[in-house]
Coordinates of C-alpha atoms in Angstrom, one line a residue:
M100 CA 0.2 31.4 107.9
K101 CA 3.3 30.2 109.9
T102 CA 6.7 30.6 108.5
R103 CA 9.9 29.0 109.2
S104 CA 13.8 29.4 108.6
M105 CA 15.7 26.8 107.5
N106 CA 18.6 29.1 106.1
R107 CA 22.1 27.7 105.6
A108 CA 24.8 30.0 105.7
V109 CA 26.8 29.8 102.4
R110 CA 30.7 31.5 102.2
T111 CA 32.0 32.5 98.8
P112 CA 36.2 32.3 98.2
G113 CA 36.0 36.1 98.1
G114 CA 35.0 35.9 101.7
L115 CA 30.9 36.9 101.5
S116 CA 28.6 35.2 103.2
L117 CA 25.0 34.2 102.0
R118 CA 22.0 32.6 103.3
L119 CA 20.0 30.3 101.5
D120 CA 16.9 28.6 102.2
P121 CA 16.9 25.1 100.8
R122 CA 12.7 25.1 100.3
A123 CA 12.8 29.0 98.9
L124 CA 15.4 27.4 96.4
L125 CA 13.8 24.6 95.4
V126 CA 10.2 26.4 95.0
T127 CA 12.2 29.1 93.1
V128 CA 13.9 26.5 90.3
L129 CA 10.6 24.9 90.0
L130 CA 8.5 27.6 89.5
L131 CA 11.5 28.7 86.9
A132 CA 10.8 25.7 85.0
A133 CA 7.2 25.9 85.0
A134 CA 7.5 29.6 83.4
C135 CA 10.1 27.9 80.9
A136 CA 7.7 24.8 80.5
A137 CA 4.5 26.6 80.1
G138 CA 6.5 29.0 77.4
V139 CA 7.8 26.3 75.1
A140 CA 4.2 24.5 75.6
L141 CA 2.5 28.2 74.5
I142 CA 4.7 28.3 71.4
G143 CA 3.9 24.7 70.1
T144 CA -0.1 25.7 70.4
G145 CA -2.0 27.7 67.5
D146 CA -3.3 26.7 64.1
A147 CA 0.3 25.1 63.1
K148 CA 1.0 22.9 66.1
I149 CA 4.4 22.2 66.6
P150 CA 6.0 19.4 68.8
A151 CA 8.0 20.8 71.8
A152 CA 10.8 18.9 71.1
D153 CA 10.9 20.6 67.5
V154 CA 10.3 23.9 69.6
L155 CA 13.5 23.5 71.6
R156 CA 15.3 22.4 68.6
T157 CA 14.1 25.5 66.5
L158 CA 15.0 27.8 69.4
A159 CA 18.2 26.5 69.1
R160 CA 18.6 27.1 65.3
N161 CA 18.4 23.7 64.0
G162 CA 14.8 23.7 62.9
N163 CA 13.5 24.4 58.9
A164 CA 12.4 27.9 57.5
Y165 CA 9.0 27.2 58.2
Q166 CA 9.7 26.4 61.6
D167 CA 11.8 29.3 62.3
F168 CA 9.5 31.9 61.2
I169 CA 6.7 30.4 63.2
V170 CA 8.4 30.1 66.3
N171 CA 11.2 32.9 66.2
E172 CA 9.3 35.6 64.5
L173 CA 5.5 35.2 65.3
R174 CA 5.2 33.4 68.6
L175 CA 8.5 33.8 70.7
P176 CA 8.4 37.7 70.9
R177 CA 4.9 37.4 72.4
V178 CA 5.8 34.8 74.8
L179 CA 8.9 36.8 75.9
V180 CA 7.0 39.8 76.5
G181 CA 4.7 37.9 78.8
L182 CA 7.4 36.4 80.6
L183 CA 8.8 39.6 81.3
V184 CA 5.9 41.4 82.0
G185 CA 4.6 38.7 84.4
A186 CA 8.2 39.0 86.2
A187 CA 8.2 42.9 86.2
L188 CA 4.8 42.3 87.8
G189 CA 5.6 39.6 90.4
L190 CA 8.8 41.6 91.2
G191 CA 7.0 45.2 91.6
G192 CA 4.1 43.5 93.6
A193 CA 6.4 42.1 95.9
L194 CA 8.7 45.1 96.5
F195 CA 5.1 47.2 97.1
Q196 CA 3.9 45.0 99.6
S197 CA 7.2 44.7 101.6
V198 CA 7.6 48.6 101.5
S199 CA 3.9 48.8 102.9
R200 CA 3.7 46.0 105.0
N201 CA 0.5 44.8 103.7
P202 CA -0.9 42.3 101.7
L203 CA -3.1 44.6 99.5
G204 CA -0.2 46.8 98.6
S205 CA 0.1 46.0 94.7
P206 CA 0.5 48.2 92.0
D207 CA -3.5 47.4 91.3
V208 CA -4.6 48.7 94.6
L209 CA -2.4 51.6 94.4
G210 CA -3.3 53.0 91.2
L211 CA -0.3 52.7 89.4
S212 CA -2.3 50.3 86.9
Q213 CA -4.4 53.0 86.4
G214 CA -2.3 55.9 86.1
S215 CA -0.2 54.2 83.3
T216 CA -3.7 53.5 81.8
A217 CA -4.6 57.3 82.1
G218 CA -1.2 57.7 80.3
A219 CA -1.6 55.7 77.2
L220 CA -5.1 56.9 76.7
V221 CA -4.2 60.7 76.6
V222 CA -2.4 59.7 73.7
I223 CA -4.8 57.4 72.1
V224 CA -7.6 59.8 72.2
L225 CA -6.0 62.9 72.6
L226 CA -2.8 62.8 70.5
S227 CA -4.1 59.5 68.5
G228 CA -0.8 58.3 68.9
G229 CA 0.8 55.2 67.4
T230 CA 2.0 52.0 69.3
T231 CA 5.4 53.9 70.5
Q232 CA 3.9 56.8 71.5
V233 CA 1.4 55.0 73.7
T234 CA 4.1 52.9 75.4
V235 CA 5.8 56.4 76.2
G236 CA 2.5 57.8 77.3
A237 CA 1.8 55.0 79.8
L238 CA 5.2 54.7 81.1
I239 CA 5.2 58.5 81.9
G240 CA 1.7 58.1 82.9
G241 CA 2.7 55.2 85.9
L242 CA 5.8 57.8 86.6
V243 CA 3.6 60.5 87.7
T244 CA 1.4 58.4 89.4
G245 CA 4.1 56.6 91.5
L246 CA 5.3 60.4 92.1
A247 CA 2.3 61.6 93.3
I248 CA 1.3 58.8 95.5
H249 CA 4.8 59.2 97.1
L250 CA 4.4 63.0 97.4
L251 CA 0.9 62.5 99.2
A252 CA 1.3 60.0 101.4
W253 CA 4.8 61.5 102.7
K254 CA 4.8 62.5 106.5
Q255 CA 8.2 61.8 107.7
G256 CA 8.6 59.0 105.9
V257 CA 6.2 56.8 104.1
H258 CA 4.1 54.1 105.8
G259 CA 2.2 51.2 105.2
Y260 CA -1.2 52.1 105.8
R261 CA -1.1 55.6 104.5
L262 CA 0.5 54.6 101.7
V263 CA -2.4 51.8 100.6
L264 CA -5.0 54.5 101.5
V265 CA -3.4 57.3 99.4
G266 CA -3.0 54.6 96.4
I267 CA -6.8 53.8 96.5
G268 CA -7.8 57.3 96.5
V269 CA -5.2 58.1 93.4
S270 CA -6.6 55.2 92.2
A271 CA -10.2 56.5 92.4
V272 CA -9.3 59.2 90.6
A273 CA -7.3 58.1 87.8
T274 CA -10.2 55.8 86.8
A275 CA -12.6 58.5 86.8
V276 CA -10.3 60.1 84.5
N277 CA -10.2 57.3 82.4
G278 CA -13.6 57.5 82.0
Y279 CA -13.7 60.9 81.2
L280 CA -11.4 60.5 78.4
L281 CA -13.5 57.5 77.1
T282 CA -16.5 59.6 76.7
K283 CA -14.5 61.9 74.6
A284 CA -13.0 59.5 72.1
D285 CA -14.4 58.8 68.7
L286 CA -16.0 55.3 67.8
V287 CA -12.4 53.9 66.6
D288 CA -10.1 55.5 69.4
A289 CA -12.6 54.5 71.8
A290 CA -12.6 50.6 70.4
R291 CA -8.9 51.0 70.4
A292 CA -8.4 51.9 73.9
V293 CA -10.8 49.6 75.4
V294 CA -8.9 46.5 73.8
W295 CA -5.6 48.1 75.4
M296 CA -6.9 48.7 78.8
T297 CA -8.0 45.1 79.2
G298 CA -4.4 43.8 78.9
S299 CA -3.4 41.7 76.2
L300 CA -0.1 40.1 74.4
N301 CA -1.5 40.1 71.0
G302 CA 0.8 41.3 68.3
R303 CA 3.4 41.5 70.6
D304 CA 6.8 41.7 68.6
W305 CA 10.7 42.5 69.4
D306 CA 9.8 46.4 69.5
Q307 CA 8.2 45.5 73.1
V308 CA 10.8 42.7 74.4
W309 CA 14.1 44.8 73.9
P310 CA 12.9 47.7 75.7
L311 CA 11.8 45.7 78.5
L312 CA 14.5 43.1 78.8
V313 CA 17.1 46.2 79.2
L314 CA 15.0 47.7 82.0
C315 CA 14.7 44.6 83.7
A316 CA 18.4 43.7 83.3
V317 CA 19.2 47.1 84.9
L318 CA 16.3 46.9 87.8
V319 CA 16.5 42.9 88.9
P320 CA 20.0 43.3 90.3
L321 CA 19.4 46.9 91.5
V322 CA 16.5 45.3 93.5
L323 CA 18.3 42.2 94.7
V324 CA 21.4 44.3 95.7
N325 CA 19.1 46.3 98.2
A326 CA 17.1 43.5 99.2
R327 CA 18.7 43.4 102.9
G328 CA 17.9 46.3 103.6
L329 CA 14.2 45.7 102.3
R330 CA 14.4 43.0 104.9
M331 CA 15.4 44.9 107.9
L332 CA 12.7 47.4 106.5
E333 CA 10.1 44.7 107.3
M334 CA 10.7 45.0 111.0
G335 CA 10.2 48.4 111.2
D336 CA 12.1 51.7 110.3
D337 CA 13.6 52.2 113.8
V338 CA 15.1 48.2 114.1
A339 CA 16.4 49.2 110.5
N340 CA 18.1 52.8 111.5
A341 CA 19.8 50.7 114.1
L342 CA 20.9 47.7 112.0
G343 CA 22.7 50.1 109.9
V344 CA 20.2 50.8 106.8
R345 CA 19.9 54.2 105.4
V346 CA 16.0 53.5 105.5
Q347 CA 14.7 56.5 103.3
R348 CA 17.2 56.0 100.4
V349 CA 16.4 52.0 100.5
R350 CA 12.9 52.8 100.3
L351 CA 12.9 55.5 97.5
V352 CA 15.3 53.3 95.3
L353 CA 12.9 50.5 95.9
M354 CA 10.0 52.1 95.2
V355 CA 11.2 54.0 92.2
S356 CA 12.4 50.3 90.9
A357 CA 9.1 48.8 91.3
V358 CA 7.0 52.0 89.8
L359 CA 9.5 51.4 86.7
L360 CA 9.0 47.9 86.6
T361 CA 4.7 48.2 86.9
A362 CA 5.0 51.2 84.3
A363 CA 7.2 49.3 81.8
A364 CA 5.1 46.2 82.3
T365 CA 1.9 47.9 81.6
A366 CA 3.3 49.9 78.7
A367 CA 4.2 46.7 77.0
A368 CA 0.8 44.6 77.7
G369 CA -1.7 46.8 79.1
P370 CA -3.0 46.8 82.6
V371 CA -2.6 43.2 83.0
S372 CA -4.6 42.7 86.6
F373 CA -3.8 40.9 89.5
V374 CA -0.6 39.2 88.8
A375 CA 1.3 41.7 90.9
L376 CA -0.9 41.2 93.7
T377 CA -1.6 37.0 93.4
A378 CA 2.2 36.4 92.4
P379 CA 4.0 37.4 95.9
Q380 CA 1.3 36.1 98.0
L381 CA 1.4 32.6 96.0
A382 CA 5.2 32.3 96.0
R383 CA 5.3 33.3 99.8
R384 CA 3.0 30.4 100.7
L385 CA 5.0 27.8 98.7
T386 CA 8.0 28.9 100.1
R387 CA 6.8 29.2 103.8
S388 CA 9.5 31.5 104.0
P389 CA 9.5 35.4 105.9
G390 CA 10.7 38.4 103.9
P391 CA 10.2 39.6 100.7
N392 CA 10.6 36.6 98.6
L393 CA 11.8 38.5 95.4
V394 CA 13.0 36.0 93.6
P395 CA 10.4 33.5 93.6
S396 CA 7.5 36.4 93.1
L397 CA 9.5 37.1 90.1
C398 CA 9.4 33.3 88.9
M399 CA 5.5 33.1 89.7
G400 CA 4.9 36.2 88.0
A401 CA 6.2 35.2 84.8
A402 CA 4.6 31.6 85.2
L403 CA 1.2 32.5 85.9
L404 CA 1.1 35.0 83.5
V405 CA 2.4 33.0 80.4
A406 CA -0.2 30.1 82.0
A407 CA -2.7 32.5 81.7
D408 CA -2.1 33.4 78.0
W409 CA -2.1 29.8 77.3
A410 CA -5.6 29.3 79.1
S411 CA -7.0 32.5 77.0
Q412 CA -5.9 31.2 73.5
R413 CA -6.8 27.2 74.3
A414 CA -9.1 26.7 77.2
F415 CA -12.3 28.3 75.5
G416 CA -12.4 26.9 72.4
A417 CA -12.6 29.1 69.1
D418 CA -12.9 31.9 71.5
Q419 CA -9.6 33.7 72.1
L420 CA -9.6 36.2 75.3
P421 CA -7.0 38.7 76.1
V422 CA -4.9 37.6 79.0
G423 CA -5.9 40.4 80.9
V424 CA -9.7 38.9 81.3
V425 CA -8.4 35.5 82.4
T426 CA -5.8 37.1 85.3
G427 CA -8.8 39.3 86.3
V428 CA -11.0 36.5 86.8
L429 CA -8.4 34.4 88.8
G430 CA -7.0 37.4 90.4
G431 CA -10.2 38.7 91.4
A432 CA -11.5 35.4 92.7
Y433 CA -8.3 35.5 94.8
L434 CA -8.6 38.7 96.3
L435 CA -12.1 38.2 97.7
W436 CA -10.6 35.0 99.3
L437 CA -7.8 37.2 100.7
L438 CA -9.9 39.6 102.3
V439 CA -11.9 37.0 103.8
T440 CA -8.9 35.5 105.4
E441 CA -7.4 38.9 106.6
R442 CA -10.8 39.7 108.0
R443 CA -11.1 36.4 109.9
A444 CA -7.3 36.9 111.4
G445 CA -8.4 40.4 112.3
R446 CA -6.1 42.2 110.3
I447 CA -8.8 44.2 108.4

């Protein structure tokens, strides 16, 4: 895919210089608007339908008591979790693909989602923990898996294809562990675990919103501060070193951030598949811009997940599906298309 650069330099009153790509900026704004519009549409749908104008009025605290309860207490937390999870997965996927310099370098392929699932299953099956304990278990499982992948892939630095190959191996091990844990669970715990493993936004409330919001508020600025170093890393470690980038420090900070974003998203909504893989790729194709496209990927992930949640609720009649089923079907088809495209291009 050809890319073109139409960056324009912008100088701030403080003397800072920024380069903006008008097309990438426009795509980002449109994706953000699409995510918000999909969120409003999702809040307004359901057994109690509420027009978009009334949804916006209620969000501004000008609705009646009935609308306030439906919008702000029942549906808004679910939509916010969807937006935050999609944004975290989109950004995490963009980071992994950029660091590995491989379009397949996403948390789904590297095994981070499976590691988080293993942590959650340990809590569900062995400890019979509640929702909070499952969330903590998923977060710990993702962090341990990320650390294992980093240590196993380390050899005078972490390089792209070695990272992907190690991640595939770790993913296979984690999948086997998950299967073993399911065989040891009783019927009730196994059913609960399978529902969680599918990836769903059902029943999400403010308890899931606030931790994810705080984590994103901390990690997103940290990632953006290191975005220049990440862009230099895409040209190779030697070039990045020559340009003054502290390669190992920048890579470690960004990988830890990506692991935390992915683990937190999995802890909040379960292992929602393929959003982290597809969002950065789609964002890059829309912006036609080289580089990691971090903010467009973030917005694309949010828009994709909320749109998939709407489809899971409304596109199949009376049957409501977990959002992970919809993203799995669409993302799996996209992965097959991506593999065929990469093979024809001679890259795999």
